[in-house]
Short mmCIF file of C-alpha atoms in Angstrom, two decimals:
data_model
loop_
_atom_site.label_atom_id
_atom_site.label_comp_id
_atom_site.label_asym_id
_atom_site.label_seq_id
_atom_site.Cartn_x
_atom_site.Cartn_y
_atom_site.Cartn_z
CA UNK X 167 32.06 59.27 -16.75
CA UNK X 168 28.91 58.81 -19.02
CA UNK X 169 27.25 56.71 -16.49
CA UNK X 170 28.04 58.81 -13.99
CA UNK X 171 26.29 61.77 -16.14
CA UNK X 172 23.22 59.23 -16.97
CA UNK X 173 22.44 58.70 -13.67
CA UNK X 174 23.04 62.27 -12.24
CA UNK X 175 20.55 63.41 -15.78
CA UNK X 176 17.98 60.93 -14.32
CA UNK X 177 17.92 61.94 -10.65
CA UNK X 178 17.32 65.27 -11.72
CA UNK X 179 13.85 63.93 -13.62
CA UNK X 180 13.42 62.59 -10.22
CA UNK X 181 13.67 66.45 -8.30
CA UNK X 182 12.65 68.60 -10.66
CA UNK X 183 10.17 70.79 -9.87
CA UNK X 184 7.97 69.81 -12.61
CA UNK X 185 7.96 66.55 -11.19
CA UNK X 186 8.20 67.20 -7.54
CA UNK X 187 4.51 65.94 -6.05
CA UNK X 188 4.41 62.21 -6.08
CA UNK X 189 6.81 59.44 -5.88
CA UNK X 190 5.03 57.71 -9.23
CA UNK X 191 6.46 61.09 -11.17
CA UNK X 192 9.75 59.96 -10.43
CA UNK X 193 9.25 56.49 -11.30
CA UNK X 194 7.60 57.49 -14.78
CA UNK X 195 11.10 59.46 -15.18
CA UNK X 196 13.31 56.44 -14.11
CA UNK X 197 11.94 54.38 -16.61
CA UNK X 198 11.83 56.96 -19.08
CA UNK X 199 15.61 56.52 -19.17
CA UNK X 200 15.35 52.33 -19.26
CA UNK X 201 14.61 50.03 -21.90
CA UNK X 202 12.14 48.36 -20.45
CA UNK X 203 11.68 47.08 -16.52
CA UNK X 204 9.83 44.44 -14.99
CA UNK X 205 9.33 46.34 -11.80
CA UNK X 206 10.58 49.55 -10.41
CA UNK X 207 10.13 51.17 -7.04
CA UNK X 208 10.90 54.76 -6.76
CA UNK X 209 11.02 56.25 -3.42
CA UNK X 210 12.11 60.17 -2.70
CA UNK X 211 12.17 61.55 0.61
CA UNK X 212 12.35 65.08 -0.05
CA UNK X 213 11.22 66.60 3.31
CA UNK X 214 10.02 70.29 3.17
CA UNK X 215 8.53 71.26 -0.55
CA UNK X 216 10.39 74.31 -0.51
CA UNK X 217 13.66 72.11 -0.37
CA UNK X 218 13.11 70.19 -3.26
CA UNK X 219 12.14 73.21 -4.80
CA UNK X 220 15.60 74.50 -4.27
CA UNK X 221 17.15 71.30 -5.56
CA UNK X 222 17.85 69.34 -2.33
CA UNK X 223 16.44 66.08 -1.58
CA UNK X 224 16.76 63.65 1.89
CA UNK X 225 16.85 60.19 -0.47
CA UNK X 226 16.30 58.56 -3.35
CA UNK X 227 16.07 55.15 -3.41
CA UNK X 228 15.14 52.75 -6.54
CA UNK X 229 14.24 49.01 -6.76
CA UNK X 230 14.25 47.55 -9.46
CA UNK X 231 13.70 44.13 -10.93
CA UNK X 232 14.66 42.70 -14.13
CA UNK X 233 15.53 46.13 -15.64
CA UNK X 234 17.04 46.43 -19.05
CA UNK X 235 19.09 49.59 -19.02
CA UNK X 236 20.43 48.93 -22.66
CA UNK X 237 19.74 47.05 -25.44
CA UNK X 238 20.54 43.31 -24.72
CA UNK X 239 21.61 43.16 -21.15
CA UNK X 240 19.37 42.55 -18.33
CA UNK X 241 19.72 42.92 -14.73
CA UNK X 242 18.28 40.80 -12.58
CA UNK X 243 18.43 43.79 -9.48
CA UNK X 244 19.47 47.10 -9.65
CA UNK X 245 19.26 49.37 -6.23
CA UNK X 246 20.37 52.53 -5.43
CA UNK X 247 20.10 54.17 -2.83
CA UNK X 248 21.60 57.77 -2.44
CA UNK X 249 22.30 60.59 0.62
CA UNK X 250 21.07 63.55 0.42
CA UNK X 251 21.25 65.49 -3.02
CA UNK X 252 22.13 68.99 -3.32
CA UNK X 253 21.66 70.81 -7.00
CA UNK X 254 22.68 74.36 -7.72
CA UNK X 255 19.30 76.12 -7.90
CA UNK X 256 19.94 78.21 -10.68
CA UNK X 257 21.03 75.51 -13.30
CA UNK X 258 18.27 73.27 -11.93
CA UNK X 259 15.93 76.05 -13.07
CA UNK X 260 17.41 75.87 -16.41
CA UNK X 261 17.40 71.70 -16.87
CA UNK X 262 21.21 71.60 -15.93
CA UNK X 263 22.67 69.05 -13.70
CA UNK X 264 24.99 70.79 -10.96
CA UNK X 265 26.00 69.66 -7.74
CA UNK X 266 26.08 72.13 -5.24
CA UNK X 267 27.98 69.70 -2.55
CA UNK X 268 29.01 65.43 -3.45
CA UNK X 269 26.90 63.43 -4.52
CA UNK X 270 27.12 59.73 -2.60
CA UNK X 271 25.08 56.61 -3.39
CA UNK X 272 25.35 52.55 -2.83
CA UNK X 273 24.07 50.66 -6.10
CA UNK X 274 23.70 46.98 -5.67
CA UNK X 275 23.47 44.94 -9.28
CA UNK X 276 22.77 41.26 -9.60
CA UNK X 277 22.89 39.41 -12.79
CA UNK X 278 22.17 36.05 -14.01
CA UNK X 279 24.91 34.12 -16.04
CA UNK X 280 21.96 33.24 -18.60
CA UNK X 281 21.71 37.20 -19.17
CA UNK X 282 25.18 38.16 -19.49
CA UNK X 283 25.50 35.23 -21.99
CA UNK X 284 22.72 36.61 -24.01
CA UNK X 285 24.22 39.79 -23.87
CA UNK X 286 27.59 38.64 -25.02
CA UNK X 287 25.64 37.30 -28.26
CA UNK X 288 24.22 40.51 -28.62
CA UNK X 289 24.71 42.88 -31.63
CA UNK X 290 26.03 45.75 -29.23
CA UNK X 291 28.64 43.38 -28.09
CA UNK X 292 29.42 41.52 -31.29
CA UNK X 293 30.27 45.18 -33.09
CA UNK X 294 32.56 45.43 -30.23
CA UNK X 295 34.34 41.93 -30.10
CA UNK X 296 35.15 42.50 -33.59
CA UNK X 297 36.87 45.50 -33.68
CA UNK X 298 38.57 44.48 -29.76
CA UNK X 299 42.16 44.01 -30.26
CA UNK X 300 44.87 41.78 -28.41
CA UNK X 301 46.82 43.64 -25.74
CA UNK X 302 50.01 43.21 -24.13
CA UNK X 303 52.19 43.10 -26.76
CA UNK X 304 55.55 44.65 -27.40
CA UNK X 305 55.84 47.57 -29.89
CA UNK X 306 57.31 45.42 -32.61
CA UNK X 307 54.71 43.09 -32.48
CA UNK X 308 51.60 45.15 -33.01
CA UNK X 309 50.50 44.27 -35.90
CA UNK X 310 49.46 41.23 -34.12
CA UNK X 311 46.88 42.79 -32.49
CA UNK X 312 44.58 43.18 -35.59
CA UNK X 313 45.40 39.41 -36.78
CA UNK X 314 42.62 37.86 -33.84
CA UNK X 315 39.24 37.73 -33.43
CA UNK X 316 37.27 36.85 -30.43
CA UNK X 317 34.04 34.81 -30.94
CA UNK X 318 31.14 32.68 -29.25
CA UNK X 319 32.18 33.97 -25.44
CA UNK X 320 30.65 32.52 -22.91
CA UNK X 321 30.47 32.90 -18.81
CA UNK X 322 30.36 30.65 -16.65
CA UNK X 323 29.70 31.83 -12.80
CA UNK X 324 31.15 29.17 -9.99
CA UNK X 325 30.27 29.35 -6.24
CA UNK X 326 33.25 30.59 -4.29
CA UNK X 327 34.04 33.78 -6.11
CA UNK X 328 35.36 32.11 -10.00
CA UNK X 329 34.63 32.86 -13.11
CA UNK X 330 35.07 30.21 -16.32
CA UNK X 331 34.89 32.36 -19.48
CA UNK X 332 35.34 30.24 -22.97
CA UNK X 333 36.03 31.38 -26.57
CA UNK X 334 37.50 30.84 -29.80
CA UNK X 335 40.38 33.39 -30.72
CA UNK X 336 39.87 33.18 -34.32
CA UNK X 337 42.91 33.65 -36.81
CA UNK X 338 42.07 36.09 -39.50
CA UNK X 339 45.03 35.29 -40.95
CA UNK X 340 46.17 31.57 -41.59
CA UNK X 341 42.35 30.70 -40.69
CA UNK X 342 41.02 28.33 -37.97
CA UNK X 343 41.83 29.19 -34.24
CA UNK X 344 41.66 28.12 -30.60
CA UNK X 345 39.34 27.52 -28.33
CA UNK X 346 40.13 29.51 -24.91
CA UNK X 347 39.19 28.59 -21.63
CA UNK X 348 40.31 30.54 -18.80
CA UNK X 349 38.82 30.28 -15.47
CA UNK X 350 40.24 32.76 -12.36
CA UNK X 351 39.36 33.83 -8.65
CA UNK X 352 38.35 37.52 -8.37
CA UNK X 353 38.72 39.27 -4.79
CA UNK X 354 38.44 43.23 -4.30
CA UNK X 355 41.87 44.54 -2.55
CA UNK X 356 40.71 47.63 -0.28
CA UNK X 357 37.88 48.55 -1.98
CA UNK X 358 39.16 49.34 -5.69
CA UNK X 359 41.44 47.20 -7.30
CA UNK X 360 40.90 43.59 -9.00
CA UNK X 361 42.48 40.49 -7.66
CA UNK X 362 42.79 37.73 -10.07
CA UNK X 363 43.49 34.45 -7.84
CA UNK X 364 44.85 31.26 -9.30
CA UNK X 365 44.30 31.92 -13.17
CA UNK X 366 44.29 28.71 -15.42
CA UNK X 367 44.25 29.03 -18.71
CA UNK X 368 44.32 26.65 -21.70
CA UNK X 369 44.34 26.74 -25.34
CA UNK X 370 42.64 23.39 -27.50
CA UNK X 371 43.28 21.70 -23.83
CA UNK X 372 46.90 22.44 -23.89
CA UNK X 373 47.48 24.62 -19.98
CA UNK X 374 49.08 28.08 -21.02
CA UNK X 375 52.01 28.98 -19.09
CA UNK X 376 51.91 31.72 -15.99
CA UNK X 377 54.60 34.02 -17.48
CA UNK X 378 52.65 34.25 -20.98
CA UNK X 379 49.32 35.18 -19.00
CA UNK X 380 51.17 38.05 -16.87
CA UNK X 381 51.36 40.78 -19.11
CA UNK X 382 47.54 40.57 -20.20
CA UNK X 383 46.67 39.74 -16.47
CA UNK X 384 48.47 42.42 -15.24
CA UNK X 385 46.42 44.78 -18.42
CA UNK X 386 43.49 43.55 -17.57
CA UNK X 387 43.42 44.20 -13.65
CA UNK X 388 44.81 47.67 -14.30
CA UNK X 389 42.31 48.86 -16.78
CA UNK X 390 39.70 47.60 -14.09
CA UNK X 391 41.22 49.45 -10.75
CA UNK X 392 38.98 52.22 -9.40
CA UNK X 393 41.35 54.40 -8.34
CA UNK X 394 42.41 55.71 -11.87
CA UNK X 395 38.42 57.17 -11.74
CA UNK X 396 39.35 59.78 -8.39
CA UNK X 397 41.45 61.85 -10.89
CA UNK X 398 37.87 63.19 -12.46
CA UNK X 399 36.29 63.30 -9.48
CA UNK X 400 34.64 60.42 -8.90
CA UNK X 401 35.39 57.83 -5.54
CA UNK X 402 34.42 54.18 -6.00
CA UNK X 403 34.55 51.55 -3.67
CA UNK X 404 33.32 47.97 -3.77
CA UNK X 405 31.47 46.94 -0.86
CA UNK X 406 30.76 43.65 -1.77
CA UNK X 407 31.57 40.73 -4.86
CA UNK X 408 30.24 37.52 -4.72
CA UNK X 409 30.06 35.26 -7.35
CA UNK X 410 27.58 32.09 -6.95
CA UNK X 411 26.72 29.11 -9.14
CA UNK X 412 24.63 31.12 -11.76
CA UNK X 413 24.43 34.65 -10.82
CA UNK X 414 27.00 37.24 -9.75
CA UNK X 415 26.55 40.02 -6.82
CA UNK X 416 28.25 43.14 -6.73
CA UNK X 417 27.50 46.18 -4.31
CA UNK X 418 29.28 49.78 -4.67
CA UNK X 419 29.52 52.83 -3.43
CA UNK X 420 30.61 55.82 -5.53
CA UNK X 421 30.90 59.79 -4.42
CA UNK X 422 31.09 62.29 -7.13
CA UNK X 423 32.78 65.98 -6.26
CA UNK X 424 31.13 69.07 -7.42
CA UNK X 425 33.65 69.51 -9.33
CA UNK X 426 32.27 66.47 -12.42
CA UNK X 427 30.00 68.98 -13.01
CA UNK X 428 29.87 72.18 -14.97
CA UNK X 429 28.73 75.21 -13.16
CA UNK X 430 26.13 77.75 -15.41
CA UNK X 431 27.47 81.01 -15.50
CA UNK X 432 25.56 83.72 -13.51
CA UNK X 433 23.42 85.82 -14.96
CA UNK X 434 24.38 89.42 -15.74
#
């Protein structure tokens, strides 16, 4: 839900009626929100002024090239491209964000495996790695969780829609570890949830056995489905994943109801 907020905070830099008169406004706005960008495009077809003065807008649509929307990870292309955007006048007076009917877009990210492995090494994902704990265990064994470490990840992308990923699972508690290699086919089934196709796993070279990957499979794919997002709101659908040797190319298409938002009270 936060990125969904971000980028419904940005588009409104985009149509707000301080900004409303050129397209290079909008772009200053856009990558007043980013890192840093190599390029960005920012087109907004707003049609009548007195529309976008009201909060509506035809289209938005952004290009951008090697665009670092947080600290450490780059993407190679991030598009968007949106239908028409409706804002509740009164809150767009005041600097709010809230739809007046769905928002809909199509975002299209590419990224290179040499940036998401310099983003794995990165501090914001380091903190993370060593605070992530192991899931899918039973109850009783819990206290597992906290005994391993993840470190040195590392992706590898393979034509035909795999992914290689290789650690070391570190043992915090007798010392040493293993080395991890797990490589798996990834498919989209209808749109939102994760296929994992023909996992192989091993551990110091030694192939893990199917039933001991199920349960985190099984976690893993579940935490990733879609569908658990409509409950808030928000519809996502994948229009396209495809994975080639070095870079990985995902398109989507997300709709978020009125309802995300929080309407302004009227004024007495």
């Amino acid at each position: 839900m936060e990125l969904v907020t971000a980028l419904l905070s940005s588009l409104l830099l985009v149509i707000s009626p301080v900004g409303f008169v050129v397209d290079q406004v909008a772009e200053d706005a856009i990558r007043g929100q980013l890192i840093s960008a190599e390029s960005l495009d920012v087109r907004v077809d707003n049609g009548p002024s007195y529309q976008l003065l009201q909060g509506r807008v035809n289209q938005v649509r952004i290009a951008g090239r090697g665009v670092v929307p947080i600290e450490g990870l780059r993407l190679e292309v991030a598009d968007l491209e949106t239908d028409p955007i409706d804002l509740e006048f009164r809150s767009l007076r005041q600097g709010q964000v809230v739809l007046d009917e769905p928002f809909q877009g199509a975002v299209r990210l590419v990224v290179t495996e040499a940036d998401i492995n310099a983003f794995l090494l990165s501090p914001f994902v380091q903190d993370r790695l060593s605070s992530l704990t192991i899931g899918g265990l039973a109850p009783a064994q819990a206290r597992e969780r906290d005994r391993y470490r993840i470190a040195n990840p590392e992706i590898d992308f393979i034509k035909g829609n795999r992914i290689q990923v290789a650690a070391q699972l570190e043992d915090l508690v007798l010392g040493g570890g293993l080395f991890i290699k797990a490589e798996v086919g990834i498919a989209i089934v209808e749109g939102s949830r994760l296929q994992l196709i023909e996992p192989e796993v091993t551990a110091d070279g030694t192939a893990v056995p199917a039933q001991l990957l199920r349960p985190y499979l099984d976690d893993f794919a579940e935490q990733l489905n879609l569908q658990q997002l409509e409950a808030q709101g928000v519809t996502t659908r994948v229009l396209t994943l495809s994975v080639e040797d070095n870079s990985l190319d995902l398109a989507v298409w997300a709709r978020v109801d009125p309802s995300v938002t929080t309407p302004v009270a009227a004024a007495e």
